[in-house]
Coordinates of C-alpha atoms and ligand atoms in Angstrom, one line a residue:
M293 CA 7.8 12.4 3.2
P294 CA 8.3 8.9 4.5
G295 CA 5.1 7.4 3.4
T296 CA 5.4 8.5 -0.2
P297 CA 4.6 5.4 -2.1
S298 CA 6.6 4.0 -5.0
A299 CA 4.3 1.5 -6.6
A300 CA 1.3 2.5 -8.5
P301 CA -0.4 1.1 -11.5
G302 CA 0.3 2.2 -15.0
G303 CA 3.6 4.0 -14.4
A304 CA 6.4 3.9 -17.0
A305 CA 7.7 0.3 -17.0
T306 CA 11.3 -0.9 -17.4
S307 CA 11.1 -4.5 -16.1
T308 CA 11.0 -7.5 -18.4
S309 CA 10.2 -10.4 -16.2
V310 CA 7.0 -12.3 -16.8
A311 CA 4.5 -14.5 -14.9
T312 CA 5.3 -18.2 -15.1
G313 CA 3.4 -21.2 -14.1
A314 CA 2.0 -24.5 -15.2
P315 CA -1.6 -24.0 -16.3
N316 CA -3.9 -26.9 -17.2
A317 CA -5.2 -25.4 -20.5
G318 CA -5.7 -28.3 -22.9
E319 CA -5.0 -28.3 -26.7
D320 CA -8.2 -26.5 -27.4
G321 CA -7.6 -23.9 -24.7
T322 CA -10.1 -25.3 -22.3
D323 CA -9.3 -26.7 -18.9
P324 CA -10.2 -30.4 -18.7
S325 CA -9.9 -30.4 -14.9
L326 CA -12.9 -28.0 -14.7
A327 CA -15.2 -30.4 -16.5
A328 CA -15.5 -32.4 -13.3
A329 CA -16.8 -30.9 -10.1
P330 CA -14.4 -28.1 -9.2
A331 CA -12.2 -28.6 -6.2
L332 CA -12.7 -25.0 -5.1
R333 CA -16.4 -24.2 -5.6
F334 CA -17.5 -20.6 -5.1
P335 CA -20.8 -19.8 -3.3
D336 CA -24.0 -20.0 -5.3
G337 CA -24.7 -16.7 -6.8
F338 CA -21.0 -15.6 -6.9
V339 CA -20.7 -13.2 -9.8
W340 CA -17.8 -13.4 -12.3
G341 CA -17.0 -10.5 -14.5
A342 CA -14.5 -8.3 -16.3
A343 CA -13.7 -4.6 -16.3
T344 CA -12.6 -1.9 -18.7
S345 CA -12.5 1.9 -18.7
A346 CA -13.7 4.5 -21.2
Y347 CA -10.4 6.2 -22.2
Q348 CA -8.7 2.8 -22.5
I349 CA -11.0 1.2 -25.0
E350 CA -13.6 3.6 -26.5
G351 CA -11.6 5.7 -28.9
A352 CA -13.9 8.0 -30.8
A353 CA -12.2 10.9 -29.1
H354 CA -13.7 13.5 -31.4
V355 CA -17.0 12.0 -32.1
D356 CA -20.6 13.0 -31.1
G357 CA -19.6 16.1 -29.1
R358 CA -17.1 14.5 -26.7
G359 CA -15.0 17.1 -24.9
Q360 CA -11.3 16.9 -24.2
S361 CA -9.9 15.3 -21.1
V362 CA -6.6 15.6 -19.3
W363 CA -5.4 12.4 -21.0
D364 CA -6.0 13.9 -24.5
T365 CA -3.7 16.7 -23.5
F366 CA -1.2 14.5 -21.7
C367 CA -0.8 12.1 -24.6
R368 CA 0.2 15.0 -26.8
I369 CA 3.2 16.0 -24.6
P370 CA 6.2 14.5 -26.3
G371 CA 7.8 11.7 -24.2
R372 CA 4.9 11.2 -21.8
V373 CA 3.4 8.1 -23.4
R374 CA 5.3 5.3 -24.9
N375 CA 5.6 5.6 -28.7
G376 CA 3.6 8.8 -28.5
E377 CA 0.4 6.7 -28.5
T378 CA -3.0 8.1 -27.6
G379 CA -6.5 6.8 -26.8
D380 CA -7.9 8.5 -29.9
V381 CA -8.9 5.2 -31.4
A382 CA -7.9 2.6 -28.7
A383 CA -10.1 -0.5 -29.3
D384 CA -12.8 1.5 -31.0
H385 CA -15.3 0.2 -28.6
Y386 CA -17.5 3.3 -29.1
H387 CA -18.3 1.9 -32.5
R388 CA -18.0 -1.8 -31.8
W389 CA -19.9 -1.9 -28.6
A390 CA -22.6 -4.2 -29.8
D391 CA -20.2 -6.9 -30.9
D392 CA -18.2 -6.4 -27.7
L393 CA -21.3 -7.0 -25.7
D394 CA -22.0 -10.2 -27.7
L395 CA -18.5 -11.3 -26.8
I396 CA -19.2 -10.6 -23.1
R397 CA -22.3 -12.8 -23.3
E398 CA -20.4 -15.6 -25.2
L399 CA -17.8 -15.6 -22.5
G400 CA -20.5 -16.1 -19.9
L401 CA -19.6 -13.0 -17.9
K402 CA -22.3 -12.2 -15.4
S403 CA -21.2 -8.6 -14.6
Y404 CA -19.4 -6.1 -16.8
R405 CA -17.7 -3.0 -15.2
F406 CA -17.2 -0.1 -17.6
S407 CA -16.6 3.6 -16.9
V408 CA -18.5 6.6 -18.2
S409 CA -16.4 9.3 -19.8
W410 CA -17.0 12.6 -17.9
P411 CA -16.1 14.7 -21.0
R412 CA -18.3 12.6 -23.2
V413 CA -21.3 13.4 -21.0
V414 CA -20.4 16.9 -19.8
P415 CA -17.9 18.1 -22.4
T416 CA -16.6 21.1 -20.5
G417 CA -17.1 19.4 -17.1
A418 CA -19.6 22.0 -15.9
G419 CA -21.7 23.1 -18.7
P420 CA -24.6 21.5 -20.6
V421 CA -25.1 17.7 -20.9
N422 CA -24.2 16.1 -24.2
R423 CA -27.2 14.0 -25.0
K424 CA -25.4 11.8 -27.5
G425 CA -22.7 10.9 -25.0
L426 CA -25.3 9.9 -22.4
D427 CA -27.2 7.9 -25.0
F428 CA -24.1 5.9 -25.7
Y429 CA -24.0 4.7 -22.1
K430 CA -27.7 4.1 -22.1
R431 CA -27.3 1.8 -25.1
L432 CA -24.4 0.0 -23.4
A433 CA -26.3 -0.5 -20.1
D434 CA -29.5 -1.6 -21.9
G435 CA -27.5 -3.8 -24.2
L436 CA -25.9 -5.6 -21.3
R437 CA -29.2 -6.1 -19.5
N438 CA -30.7 -7.5 -22.8
R439 CA -27.8 -10.0 -22.9
G440 CA -28.3 -11.1 -19.2
V441 CA -25.3 -9.2 -18.0
T442 CA -25.4 -6.9 -15.0
P443 CA -23.8 -3.5 -15.6
M444 CA -21.4 -2.0 -13.1
V445 CA -20.6 1.7 -13.7
T446 CA -17.6 3.6 -12.7
L447 CA -18.2 7.4 -12.9
Y448 CA -14.6 8.5 -13.0
H449 CA -11.7 6.6 -14.4
W450 CA -9.2 9.4 -14.7
D451 CA -10.5 11.4 -17.6
T452 CA -11.0 14.8 -16.0
P453 CA -12.5 17.3 -18.4
Q454 CA -9.6 19.5 -19.6
E455 CA -11.6 22.7 -19.0
L456 CA -11.9 21.8 -15.3
Q457 CA -8.2 21.0 -15.2
D458 CA -7.6 24.5 -16.6
L459 CA -9.3 25.8 -13.5
G460 CA -7.1 23.7 -11.2
G461 CA -8.6 20.2 -11.6
W462 CA -8.6 18.3 -8.3
E463 CA -6.6 21.0 -6.6
N464 CA -9.7 23.1 -6.9
R465 CA -12.5 22.2 -4.4
D466 CA -15.0 23.2 -7.0
T467 CA -14.2 20.2 -9.1
A468 CA -15.7 18.0 -6.4
Y469 CA -19.0 19.8 -6.7
R470 CA -18.9 19.5 -10.5
F471 CA -18.3 15.8 -10.2
A472 CA -21.3 15.4 -8.0
E473 CA -23.5 17.2 -10.5
Y474 CA -22.2 15.0 -13.3
A475 CA -22.7 11.8 -11.2
A476 CA -26.3 12.8 -10.5
T477 CA -26.9 13.3 -14.2
V478 CA -25.6 9.8 -15.1
A479 CA -27.5 8.3 -12.1
Q480 CA -30.7 9.9 -13.2
A481 CA -30.3 8.6 -16.8
L482 CA -29.1 5.0 -15.9
G483 CA -30.4 4.5 -12.4
D484 CA -33.2 2.2 -13.6
V485 CA -30.9 -0.3 -15.3
V486 CA -27.6 -0.1 -13.4
P487 CA -27.6 -1.6 -9.9
N488 CA -24.0 -1.2 -9.0
W489 CA -22.2 2.2 -9.0
L490 CA -18.6 3.1 -8.3
T491 CA -17.7 6.7 -7.8
L492 CA -13.9 7.2 -8.3
N493 CA -11.5 4.7 -9.7
E494 CA -8.2 4.6 -7.7
P495 CA -8.0 8.1 -6.3
K496 CA -4.6 7.1 -5.0
T497 CA -3.3 6.7 -8.5
I498 CA -4.2 10.2 -9.4
V499 CA -2.3 11.3 -6.2
Q500 CA 0.7 9.1 -6.8
N501 CA 1.1 9.1 -10.6
G502 CA -0.7 12.3 -11.5
Y503 CA 0.8 14.5 -8.7
L504 CA 3.9 12.8 -7.2
S505 CA 5.7 10.9 -9.9
G506 CA 4.0 12.9 -12.7
T507 CA 3.9 9.8 -14.9
H508 CA 0.1 10.2 -15.5
A509 CA -2.0 13.2 -16.4
P510 CA -1.8 15.9 -15.4
G511 CA 1.9 15.1 -15.0
K512 CA 2.7 17.2 -12.0
Q513 CA 5.3 16.6 -9.3
D514 CA 4.0 18.5 -6.3
P515 CA 3.7 16.5 -3.1
G516 CA 2.0 19.4 -1.3
A517 CA -0.8 19.6 -3.9
A518 CA -1.0 15.8 -4.2
Y519 CA -2.7 15.4 -0.9
V520 CA -5.0 18.3 -1.4
V521 CA -6.0 16.4 -4.5
A522 CA -6.6 13.3 -2.3
H523 CA -8.9 15.3 -0.1
H524 CA -10.9 16.8 -2.9
Q525 CA -11.3 13.5 -4.6
L526 CA -12.6 12.0 -1.4
L527 CA -15.0 14.9 -1.0
A528 CA -16.1 14.4 -4.5
H529 CA -16.8 10.7 -3.7
G530 CA -19.0 11.7 -0.7
L531 CA -20.8 14.5 -2.6
A532 CA -21.5 12.2 -5.4
V533 CA -22.9 9.5 -3.2
Q534 CA -25.4 12.1 -1.8
A535 CA -26.3 13.5 -5.2
M536 CA -26.8 10.1 -6.8
R537 CA -28.9 8.5 -4.0
P538 CA -32.3 10.0 -4.9
H539 CA -32.0 8.6 -8.4
L540 CA -31.1 5.0 -7.5
G541 CA -34.2 3.7 -5.9
T542 CA -34.0 1.3 -3.1
T543 CA -31.8 -1.3 -4.8
G544 CA -29.0 0.8 -6.3
R545 CA -25.7 0.4 -4.5
I546 CA -22.7 2.8 -4.4
G547 CA -19.1 2.5 -3.4
P548 CA -15.6 3.6 -4.1
A549 CA -13.1 1.6 -6.2
L550 CA -9.8 1.6 -4.3
N551 CA -6.5 0.0 -5.2
L552 CA -5.3 -1.4 -2.0
H553 CA -1.8 -2.7 -1.2
P554 CA -1.1 -5.0 1.6
C555 CA 2.1 -3.6 3.2
Y556 CA 4.7 -5.8 4.9
P557 CA 8.0 -5.0 6.6
A558 CA 11.0 -5.9 4.5
D559 CA 12.9 -7.1 7.5
D560 CA 12.3 -7.7 11.2
S561 CA 13.6 -4.4 12.5
P562 CA 11.4 -2.2 14.6
Q563 CA 12.2 0.6 12.2
A564 CA 10.8 -1.4 9.2
Q565 CA 7.7 -2.3 11.2
A566 CA 7.1 1.4 12.1
R567 CA 7.6 2.5 8.5
T568 CA 5.3 -0.2 7.3
V569 CA 2.5 1.1 9.5
L570 CA 2.8 4.6 8.1
H571 CA 3.2 3.3 4.6
D572 CA 0.0 1.4 5.0
G573 CA -1.6 4.7 6.2
Y574 CA -0.6 6.4 2.9
E575 CA -1.6 3.4 0.7
N576 CA -4.8 2.2 2.4
R577 CA -6.1 4.0 5.5
L578 CA -5.9 7.5 3.9
Y579 CA -8.8 6.4 1.7
L580 CA -10.5 3.7 3.6
D581 CA -10.8 5.5 7.0
P582 CA -12.6 8.7 5.9
I583 CA -15.0 6.8 3.7
L584 CA -15.8 3.9 6.0
K585 CA -14.9 5.3 9.5
G586 CA -15.5 9.0 9.1
S587 CA -12.0 10.1 10.1
Y588 CA -8.6 10.7 8.5
P589 CA -5.7 8.5 10.0
Q590 CA -3.9 10.8 12.5
D591 CA -0.5 9.3 11.8
V592 CA -0.8 10.3 8.1
L593 CA -2.1 13.7 8.9
D594 CA 0.7 14.3 11.3
D595 CA 3.3 13.2 8.7
L596 CA 1.6 15.4 6.0
A597 CA 1.8 18.4 8.2
S598 CA 5.4 19.0 7.3
Y599 CA 4.9 19.2 3.6
S600 CA 1.3 19.5 2.5
P601 CA -1.3 22.2 3.3
I602 CA -4.1 19.5 3.2
H603 CA -5.2 20.6 6.7
K604 CA -6.3 24.0 5.5
Y605 CA -8.4 22.3 2.8
I606 CA -10.3 19.9 5.1
L607 CA -13.3 22.1 6.1
D608 CA -15.8 21.5 8.8
G609 CA -18.3 18.8 7.8
D610 CA -16.1 17.5 4.9
V611 CA -15.3 14.2 6.7
Q612 CA -19.0 13.6 7.4
V613 CA -19.7 14.1 3.7
I614 CA -16.9 11.6 2.8
N615 CA -18.4 9.2 5.3
S616 CA -21.8 9.2 3.6
P617 CA -23.1 5.6 3.8
V618 CA -22.1 3.2 1.0
E619 CA -23.1 -0.4 0.4
L620 CA -20.2 -1.6 -1.6
L621 CA -16.4 -1.5 -1.4
A622 CA -14.6 -2.3 -4.7
V623 CA -11.2 -3.6 -4.2
Q624 CA -8.5 -3.7 -6.8
Y625 CA -5.5 -5.9 -5.9
Y626 CA -2.4 -6.1 -8.0
T627 CA 0.7 -6.2 -5.8
P628 CA 2.0 -6.2 -2.2
L629 CA 4.5 -3.6 -0.9
Y630 CA 7.6 -4.4 1.2
V631 CA 8.8 -1.5 3.3
T632 CA 12.3 -1.0 4.5
A633 CA 13.6 0.6 7.7
E634 CA 14.3 3.7 5.6
G635 CA 10.7 3.8 4.3
D636 CA 11.6 2.7 0.8
T637 CA 9.9 -0.2 -1.0
V638 CA 11.8 -3.3 -2.3
T639 CA 10.9 -6.1 -4.6
R640 CA 10.5 -9.5 -3.1
Y641 CA 8.7 -11.5 -5.8
P642 CA 8.9 -11.9 -9.5
T643 CA 7.4 -8.9 -11.3
T644 CA 5.3 -8.9 -14.5
E645 CA 5.8 -6.7 -17.5
A646 CA 4.5 -3.9 -15.2
F647 CA 7.6 -3.1 -13.1
W648 CA 5.5 -2.2 -10.1
Q649 CA 3.6 -5.5 -10.0
Q650 CA 5.0 -8.4 -7.9
I651 CA 3.2 -11.6 -8.2
Y652 CA 2.0 -12.5 -4.7
P653 CA -1.5 -14.0 -4.7
E654 CA -1.5 -14.4 -0.9
G655 CA -1.7 -10.6 -0.8
M656 CA -5.3 -10.9 -2.1
Y657 CA -6.2 -13.0 0.9
D658 CA -4.4 -10.7 3.3
I659 CA -6.0 -7.5 2.1
L660 CA -9.5 -9.0 2.1
M661 CA -9.1 -10.4 5.6
R662 CA -7.7 -7.1 6.8
I663 CA -10.8 -5.2 5.5
K664 CA -13.0 -7.6 7.3
K665 CA -11.1 -7.1 10.5
D666 CA -10.8 -3.4 10.4
Y667 CA -13.8 -2.3 8.5
G668 CA -16.4 -5.0 9.0
D669 CA -18.6 -6.9 6.6
I670 CA -19.5 -4.4 4.0
A671 CA -20.1 -6.2 0.6
L672 CA -16.9 -6.5 -1.3
T673 CA -16.3 -6.8 -5.0
I674 CA -13.0 -7.3 -6.7
T675 CA -13.2 -4.8 -9.5
E676 CA -9.7 -5.3 -10.9
N677 CA -7.1 -8.0 -10.8
G678 CA -4.9 -9.2 -13.7
L679 CA -1.5 -8.7 -15.3
P680 CA 0.1 -7.9 -18.6
T681 CA 1.6 -10.8 -20.5
P682 CA 3.7 -10.8 -23.7
D683 CA 0.8 -12.1 -25.8
T684 CA 1.3 -12.9 -29.5
L685 CA -1.2 -14.2 -32.0
G686 CA 0.0 -17.6 -33.2
R687 CA -0.3 -18.8 -36.8
D688 CA -3.0 -21.1 -35.6
G689 CA -5.0 -18.1 -34.4
R690 CA -4.5 -18.8 -30.7
V691 CA -3.0 -16.6 -28.0
R692 CA -1.4 -18.9 -25.5
D693 CA -1.3 -16.7 -22.4
T694 CA -0.5 -19.4 -19.9
G695 CA 0.9 -16.9 -17.5
R696 CA -2.4 -15.2 -17.2
I697 CA -4.2 -18.5 -16.5
S698 CA -1.7 -19.4 -13.7
F699 CA -2.0 -15.9 -12.2
L700 CA -5.7 -15.8 -12.2
R701 CA -6.0 -19.4 -10.9
D702 CA -3.8 -18.5 -7.9
H703 CA -5.6 -15.3 -7.2
F704 CA -9.0 -16.9 -7.5
A705 CA -7.9 -19.6 -5.0
E706 CA -6.9 -16.9 -2.5
A707 CA -10.2 -15.1 -2.9
H708 CA -11.9 -18.5 -2.3
R709 CA -9.8 -18.9 0.9
A710 CA -10.9 -15.5 2.1
I711 CA -14.6 -16.4 1.4
T712 CA -14.1 -19.6 3.3
D713 CA -12.7 -17.6 6.2
G714 CA -15.8 -15.4 6.3
V715 CA -15.1 -12.5 3.9
N716 CA -18.2 -11.0 2.3
L717 CA -16.9 -11.1 -1.2
E718 CA -19.6 -11.3 -3.8
S719 CA -18.0 -10.8 -7.2
Y720 CA -14.7 -10.7 -9.1
H721 CA -13.9 -8.7 -12.2
V722 CA -10.8 -9.5 -14.1
W723 CA -8.8 -6.6 -15.5
S724 CA -9.3 -6.5 -18.3
L725 CA -11.9 -7.7 -20.7
M726 CA -9.7 -6.8 -23.7
D727 CA -6.3 -5.4 -24.5
N728 CA -6.3 -1.6 -24.2
F729 CA -4.5 1.7 -23.8
E730 CA -2.4 1.2 -20.7
W731 CA -1.8 4.8 -19.9
A732 CA 1.9 5.8 -20.0
E733 CA 2.7 2.4 -21.5
G734 CA 0.5 3.0 -24.5
Y735 CA -0.4 -0.3 -26.2
D736 CA 2.7 -2.2 -25.4
Q737 CA 1.3 -4.1 -22.4
R738 CA -1.6 -6.5 -23.1
W739 CA -3.8 -6.9 -20.1
G740 CA -6.9 -8.4 -21.8
L741 CA -8.6 -11.8 -21.7
V742 CA -9.3 -10.9 -25.3
Y743 CA -6.6 -10.0 -27.7
V744 CA -7.1 -6.9 -29.8
D745 CA -5.4 -6.8 -33.2
Y746 CA -5.2 -3.0 -33.4
A747 CA -4.5 -3.0 -37.1
T748 CA -7.9 -4.6 -37.9
Q749 CA -9.7 -4.2 -34.5
R750 CA -10.4 -7.9 -34.6
R751 CA -11.0 -9.5 -31.2
I752 CA -9.5 -12.9 -30.5
R753 CA -10.3 -14.8 -27.3
K754 CA -7.0 -15.7 -25.6
D755 CA -6.6 -19.1 -24.0
S756 CA -7.3 -17.4 -20.6
A757 CA -10.7 -16.2 -21.9
D758 CA -11.7 -19.8 -22.7
W759 CA -10.3 -21.0 -19.4
Y760 CA -12.2 -18.2 -17.5
S761 CA -15.4 -19.3 -19.3
D762 CA -14.9 -22.7 -17.9
V763 CA -14.4 -21.3 -14.4
I764 CA -17.6 -19.3 -14.7
R765 CA -19.5 -22.3 -15.9
A766 CA -18.2 -24.5 -13.1
N767 CA -18.4 -21.6 -10.6
G768 CA -15.1 -22.8 -9.3
L769 CA -11.7 -24.2 -10.1
Ligands
LIG1645 O1 -5.1 -0.2 -16.6 C1 -5.1 0.1 -15.2 C2 -6.5 0.6 -14.8 O2 -6.9 1.7 -15.6 C3 -6.5 1.0 -13.4 N1 -5.9 0.0 -12.5 C4 -4.7 -0.6 -12.9 C5 -4.7 -1.1 -14.3 C6 -3.4 -1.7 -14.7 O3 -2.4 -0.8 -14.6

């Protein structure tokens, strides 16, 4: 299984190193250098935003008819989530949504990416629609529009309804059809207010963390099944695109949200080079090729033949469905991967509190340029980029997350370089708007621009939030 990846977001962390740097934030948290004309100006109309997902912030797990998801189940298995934490309350966004939207407006965000909880809308995954659940997202989307913020909706951010999991989850082809029905329901309800739609968030993380390492729900370690799960998710993407289309008018755009990893050989040996090509196949081409080119990468299929029955699950016509036209590609960039002659991955750069994340901003440029080269000029949006930092609330009420400012500045600069070199990048969403439930890490890691004091649910803008507001106002850095 040479391509089996080792780095994926949200796994159990052991590393302690942090991002460093020398940000320019002044005493009041703003960046004086941005008051003048920015050195790196983004194109007019470039859209700045931030992202969250339902299970990570909403809480209200047992409210208004929400069904159970695989994460509700997983969190209750002893030892699976740090400190035994759950998303039951999280940042209580379900109840605090209006204040949170005010905060979004105050920060000056132009786009806000949130996810819809499948079990909140279809509690059993296949049965009747829960009107109260759907109404919550309608309020959210309308509330954003009323505040001048463009909503971007992700339909699946890992919260598979438990009842579907009991029937096999993504191992069961039927789940792809149920997802398409649910996607159509949401598109019908919100299609008039939401212009940008993402089907699945990081299908690769479900494969790697959910079915290879088992560090995420549903917590399996079954390489054979893992790639059946990959295919059924991709099929679900294509079926959803087709099912949603009639509800989105002429302006609604749809795409997948893929976490892409630029892969580099760890040394100059031909073996490392060859392993890197295959690793790239597992990390990137396995998802990009069927969606954007209408074919699975042959080298990955050949490699899979020895340990996964995926071939038997790819039925006639599936790849054409997966290849249904999309208008957007959402890219989530966190880390590069360095591949050895043995096919392992090694760490080259400082990591963050997330052990799998090496700080390498140039990787952002490389992955964007590579998409342009291999997949053309489809509109690109960065839907996630960020890092956890060891944020604490000071006595003065400030959270001085200088590492986050440095990190974002360097990554924004690489995005700017890619735009300058012709990449069709239209927007950038920082992960995350606020601190939240970081899956197997529970609440230990803080990824937000906004600090959440979980004891009181008070929101406090970190220095990075003020700095980001300045960037947005200047449309550059
Ligand atoms: O928090 C996650 C998010 O849910 C998906 N992408 C990676 C983030 C950081 O691990």
